[in-house]
Amino acid sequence: MRQRELLLLIVVVAVCALAAHQQKPQRPPGEEGRENSQASQRQAVVGSGPWLLEFVAGRAQIRRKGQPQQVIWSRPTDPASDLRATWSPDGSHLALFQIVPKYRFTLWTPDGTRDYDGKFMDCDGLLQMAFSPDNRYLLLRVAQGFGAFDVDLGQLYSLDLKSGGCKFWEQSARKMAWRDRSHFTYWTCPDNQDSDADHWTTQAHQAHI
């Protein structure tokens, strides 16, 4: 008797499980994979202002926070592109630096976009960029040769975002930081140090634009 009851219980559980599976909404073939793929491709660069930059399905786009359907700017991006982006401290300006498939530097503001050119474009990649507190200038550290990425040393430039003028400051800068809207500090590494970049000593330099 117990064997018959156990067998009946197993059959009932199996039937209930099958019915629950059939009632579950089924997605078209491949739909779940596409959804997961899009989620994995969606990356955001968030600033302090009301906008954010997203990379979605081969496009870079800007929209208001909390309003995913209201895209106010968009541009295709190459899958192999090393597109780097930095918001200004107040979140009103966005700098975009792209190496592949072609060199391109773009400044976005709510009033529109502007492309720039300069000697800083002749590089193998971007290490660092930072807006001045008043959004007038941008500091850029760019790598000359892929070995520069390994030791985080790059050429230092400043870009006047109003006039478009570009100025070279240093051949091998380790880092830089703004002090106020027209003064900044950058650090260099003295010559004849060993190859262990993690233990290099640095020297600070003060600069005025």
Tab-separated table of C-alpha atoms in Angstrom:
chain	number	residue	atom	x	y	z
A	1	MET	CA	0.000	0.000	0.000
A	2	ARG	CA	2.736	2.388	0.889
A	3	GLN	CA	4.433	1.823	-2.465
A	4	ARG	CA	1.230	2.651	-4.346
A	5	GLU	CA	0.721	5.850	-2.304
A	6	LEU	CA	4.332	6.928	-2.899
A	7	LEU	CA	4.003	6.295	-6.643
A	8	LEU	CA	0.746	8.272	-6.762
A	9	LEU	CA	2.396	11.172	-4.907
A	10	ILE	CA	5.287	11.239	-7.399
A	11	VAL	CA	2.852	11.339	-10.337
A	12	VAL	CA	0.861	14.223	-8.780
A	13	VAL	CA	4.019	16.294	-8.178
A	14	ALA	CA	5.207	15.708	-11.751
A	15	VAL	CA	1.852	16.780	-13.219
A	16	CYS	CA	1.768	19.960	-11.107
A	17	ALA	CA	5.321	20.877	-12.142
A	18	LEU	CA	4.496	20.404	-15.826
A	19	ALA	CA	1.370	22.554	-15.545
A	20	ALA	CA	3.273	25.358	-13.813
A	21	HIS	CA	5.923	25.326	-16.539
A	22	GLN	CA	3.314	25.538	-19.310
A	23	GLN	CA	1.579	28.501	-17.629
A	24	LYS	CA	4.848	30.481	-17.339
A	25	PRO	CA	5.081	33.159	-20.098
A	26	GLN	CA	7.482	31.968	-22.776
A	27	ARG	CA	9.809	34.391	-24.577
A	28	PRO	CA	10.511	34.063	-28.291
A	29	PRO	CA	13.646	32.026	-29.076
A	30	GLY	CA	16.762	34.062	-28.380
A	31	GLU	CA	14.858	36.882	-26.636
A	32	GLU	CA	16.365	36.207	-23.195
A	33	GLY	CA	19.845	36.023	-24.663
A	34	ARG	CA	19.404	39.362	-26.419
A	35	GLU	CA	18.098	40.956	-23.242
A	36	ASN	CA	21.054	39.716	-21.210
A	37	SER	CA	23.420	40.793	-23.973
A	38	GLN	CA	21.995	44.324	-24.026
A	39	ALA	CA	22.231	44.547	-20.234
A	40	SER	CA	25.870	43.497	-20.322
A	41	GLN	CA	26.610	46.065	-23.043
A	42	ARG	CA	24.941	48.954	-21.202
A	43	GLN	CA	27.578	50.969	-19.363
A	44	ALA	CA	27.128	54.443	-17.920
A	45	VAL	CA	29.449	57.340	-17.108
A	46	VAL	CA	27.575	59.432	-14.565
A	47	GLY	CA	28.334	63.077	-13.806
A	48	SER	CA	27.149	65.355	-11.021
A	49	GLY	CA	24.643	67.121	-13.280
A	50	PRO	CA	21.274	65.930	-14.592
A	51	TRP	CA	22.729	63.952	-17.537
A	52	LEU	CA	24.569	60.699	-17.954
A	53	LEU	CA	26.489	59.057	-20.800
A	54	GLU	CA	25.627	55.495	-21.793
A	55	PHE	CA	27.238	52.993	-24.141
A	56	VAL	CA	24.427	50.863	-25.533
A	57	ALA	CA	24.502	48.454	-28.491
A	58	GLY	CA	27.265	50.182	-30.395
A	59	ARG	CA	26.235	53.758	-29.607
A	60	ALA	CA	27.284	56.429	-27.142
A	61	GLN	CA	24.277	58.420	-25.991
A	62	ILE	CA	23.454	61.115	-23.467
A	63	ARG	CA	20.159	61.275	-21.640
A	64	ARG	CA	18.663	62.741	-18.522
A	65	LYS	CA	18.996	60.690	-15.361
A	66	GLY	CA	15.893	58.669	-14.626
A	67	GLN	CA	14.523	59.146	-18.159
A	68	PRO	CA	15.908	56.268	-20.246
A	69	GLN	CA	13.758	57.096	-23.286
A	70	GLN	CA	14.767	60.766	-23.596
A	71	VAL	CA	18.069	60.556	-25.465
A	72	ILE	CA	19.292	64.049	-26.357
A	73	TRP	CA	22.550	63.132	-28.129
A	74	SER	CA	23.826	59.977	-29.770
A	75	ARG	CA	26.781	58.807	-31.854
A	76	PRO	CA	27.789	55.392	-33.269
A	77	THR	CA	30.869	53.824	-31.702
A	78	ASP	CA	33.186	51.242	-33.209
A	79	PRO	CA	33.364	47.963	-31.221
A	80	ALA	CA	37.160	48.289	-31.153
A	81	SER	CA	37.101	51.964	-30.168
A	82	ASP	CA	38.891	53.033	-27.008
A	83	LEU	CA	36.412	55.803	-26.263
A	84	ARG	CA	37.182	57.633	-23.017
A	85	ALA	CA	34.840	60.139	-21.397
A	86	THR	CA	35.068	62.582	-18.463
A	87	TRP	CA	32.407	64.892	-17.030
A	88	SER	CA	33.233	68.361	-15.746
A	89	PRO	CA	32.953	68.847	-11.960
A	90	ASP	CA	29.524	70.490	-12.287
A	91	GLY	CA	28.284	67.881	-14.763
A	92	SER	CA	27.562	70.400	-17.535
A	93	HIS	CA	30.388	69.493	-19.952
A	94	LEU	CA	31.503	66.117	-21.263
A	95	ALA	CA	34.846	65.423	-22.960
A	96	LEU	CA	35.024	62.387	-25.275
A	97	PHE	CA	38.359	61.119	-26.628
A	98	GLN	CA	38.339	58.408	-29.286
A	99	ILE	CA	41.346	56.701	-30.907
A	100	VAL	CA	39.773	54.017	-33.127
A	101	PRO	CA	38.694	53.990	-35.940
A	102	LYS	CA	39.963	57.558	-36.168
A	103	TYR	CA	41.265	60.189	-33.774
A	104	ARG	CA	38.461	62.376	-32.512
A	105	PHE	CA	38.058	64.685	-29.547
A	106	THR	CA	34.600	66.074	-28.843
A	107	LEU	CA	33.221	68.435	-26.218
A	108	TRP	CA	29.517	68.078	-25.435
A	109	THR	CA	27.411	70.708	-23.670
A	110	PRO	CA	23.615	71.127	-23.564
A	111	ASP	CA	24.064	73.819	-26.247
A	112	GLY	CA	25.758	71.469	-28.718
A	113	THR	CA	29.036	69.730	-29.569
A	114	ARG	CA	32.415	70.880	-30.832
A	115	ASP	CA	35.313	68.864	-32.223
A	116	TYR	CA	38.922	69.838	-31.469
A	117	ASP	CA	42.309	69.024	-32.891
A	118	GLY	CA	45.819	69.379	-31.480
A	119	LYS	CA	49.187	67.722	-30.976
A	120	PHE	CA	47.731	65.685	-28.122
A	121	MET	CA	45.859	63.694	-30.774
A	122	ASP	CA	49.140	62.159	-32.001
A	123	CYS	CA	49.288	59.478	-29.331
A	124	ASP	CA	48.602	55.824	-28.596
A	125	GLY	CA	45.917	56.419	-26.008
A	126	LEU	CA	44.626	58.558	-23.179
A	127	LEU	CA	45.874	58.239	-19.591
A	128	GLN	CA	44.014	61.055	-17.873
A	129	MET	CA	41.971	64.195	-18.547
A	130	ALA	CA	40.454	66.756	-16.192
A	131	PHE	CA	38.397	69.934	-16.528
A	132	SER	CA	39.407	73.163	-14.836
A	133	PRO	CA	36.930	74.285	-12.149
A	134	ASP	CA	35.421	76.890	-14.523
A	135	ASN	CA	35.269	74.452	-17.501
A	136	ARG	CA	37.496	76.740	-19.588
A	137	TYR	CA	40.462	74.367	-19.900
A	138	LEU	CA	41.106	70.671	-20.066
A	139	LEU	CA	44.302	68.914	-19.003
A	140	LEU	CA	45.218	65.751	-20.907
A	141	ARG	CA	47.908	63.133	-20.296
A	142	VAL	CA	48.436	60.956	-23.363
A	143	ALA	CA	50.621	57.906	-23.899
A	144	GLN	CA	53.389	57.875	-26.504
A	145	GLY	CA	53.949	54.173	-27.105
A	146	PHE	CA	52.116	51.306	-25.443
A	147	GLY	CA	54.882	50.963	-22.844
A	148	ALA	CA	53.775	54.284	-21.389
A	149	PHE	CA	50.539	52.659	-20.233
A	150	ASP	CA	52.496	50.145	-18.158
A	151	VAL	CA	54.353	52.842	-16.206
A	152	ASP	CA	51.582	55.505	-16.357
A	153	LEU	CA	53.816	58.190	-17.871
A	154	GLY	CA	52.463	60.505	-20.548
A	155	GLN	CA	52.820	63.794	-22.344
A	156	LEU	CA	50.925	66.610	-20.663
A	157	TYR	CA	48.860	69.132	-22.640
A	158	SER	CA	46.308	71.808	-21.843
A	159	LEU	CA	43.452	72.578	-24.216
A	160	ASP	CA	41.666	75.938	-24.213
A	161	LEU	CA	38.073	74.875	-24.827
A	162	LYS	CA	37.069	78.415	-25.828
A	163	SER	CA	39.789	79.263	-28.353
A	164	GLY	CA	40.827	75.718	-29.244
A	165	GLY	CA	44.473	76.479	-28.462
A	166	CYS	CA	46.639	73.572	-27.291
A	167	LYS	CA	49.812	73.872	-25.176
A	168	PHE	CA	52.463	71.264	-24.412
A	169	TRP	CA	53.771	71.184	-20.821
A	170	GLU	CA	55.731	68.026	-20.063
A	171	GLN	CA	57.102	64.957	-21.816
A	172	SER	CA	56.755	62.451	-18.960
A	173	ALA	CA	54.084	63.398	-16.432
A	174	ARG	CA	52.938	60.828	-13.871
A	175	LYS	CA	49.749	62.642	-12.817
A	176	MET	CA	48.174	66.103	-12.684
A	177	ALA	CA	45.522	67.954	-10.666
A	178	TRP	CA	43.889	71.393	-10.757
A	179	ARG	CA	44.469	73.768	-7.828
A	180	ASP	CA	42.049	76.473	-9.044
A	181	ARG	CA	40.695	77.694	-12.368
A	182	SER	CA	44.100	78.785	-13.720
A	183	HIS	CA	46.696	76.887	-11.623
A	184	PHE	CA	47.504	73.187	-11.589
A	185	THR	CA	50.138	70.792	-10.283
A	186	TYR	CA	51.769	68.002	-12.231
A	187	TRP	CA	54.222	65.356	-11.110
A	188	THR	CA	57.239	63.966	-12.946
A	189	CYS	CA	59.670	61.151	-12.168
A	190	PRO	CA	63.401	61.926	-11.860
A	191	ASP	CA	65.690	60.148	-14.324
A	192	ASN	CA	67.782	57.064	-13.600
A	193	GLN	CA	65.233	55.228	-11.488
A	194	ASP	CA	64.781	51.464	-11.622
A	195	SER	CA	62.022	49.829	-13.641
A	196	ASP	CA	59.671	49.251	-10.706
A	197	ALA	CA	57.152	52.002	-11.404
A	198	ASP	CA	55.223	51.282	-8.196
A	199	HIS	CA	58.160	52.570	-6.155
A	200	TRP	CA	59.186	55.580	-8.255
A	201	THR	CA	59.610	58.881	-6.506
A	202	THR	CA	57.887	61.925	-8.041
A	203	GLN	CA	58.567	65.633	-8.132
A	204	ALA	CA	55.748	68.221	-8.095
A	205	HIS	CA	55.668	71.211	-10.406
A	206	GLN	CA	53.334	74.226	-10.198
A	207	ALA	CA	51.949	75.710	-13.422
A	208	HIS	CA	49.800	78.687	-14.405
A	209	ILE	CA	47.745	78.949	-17.568
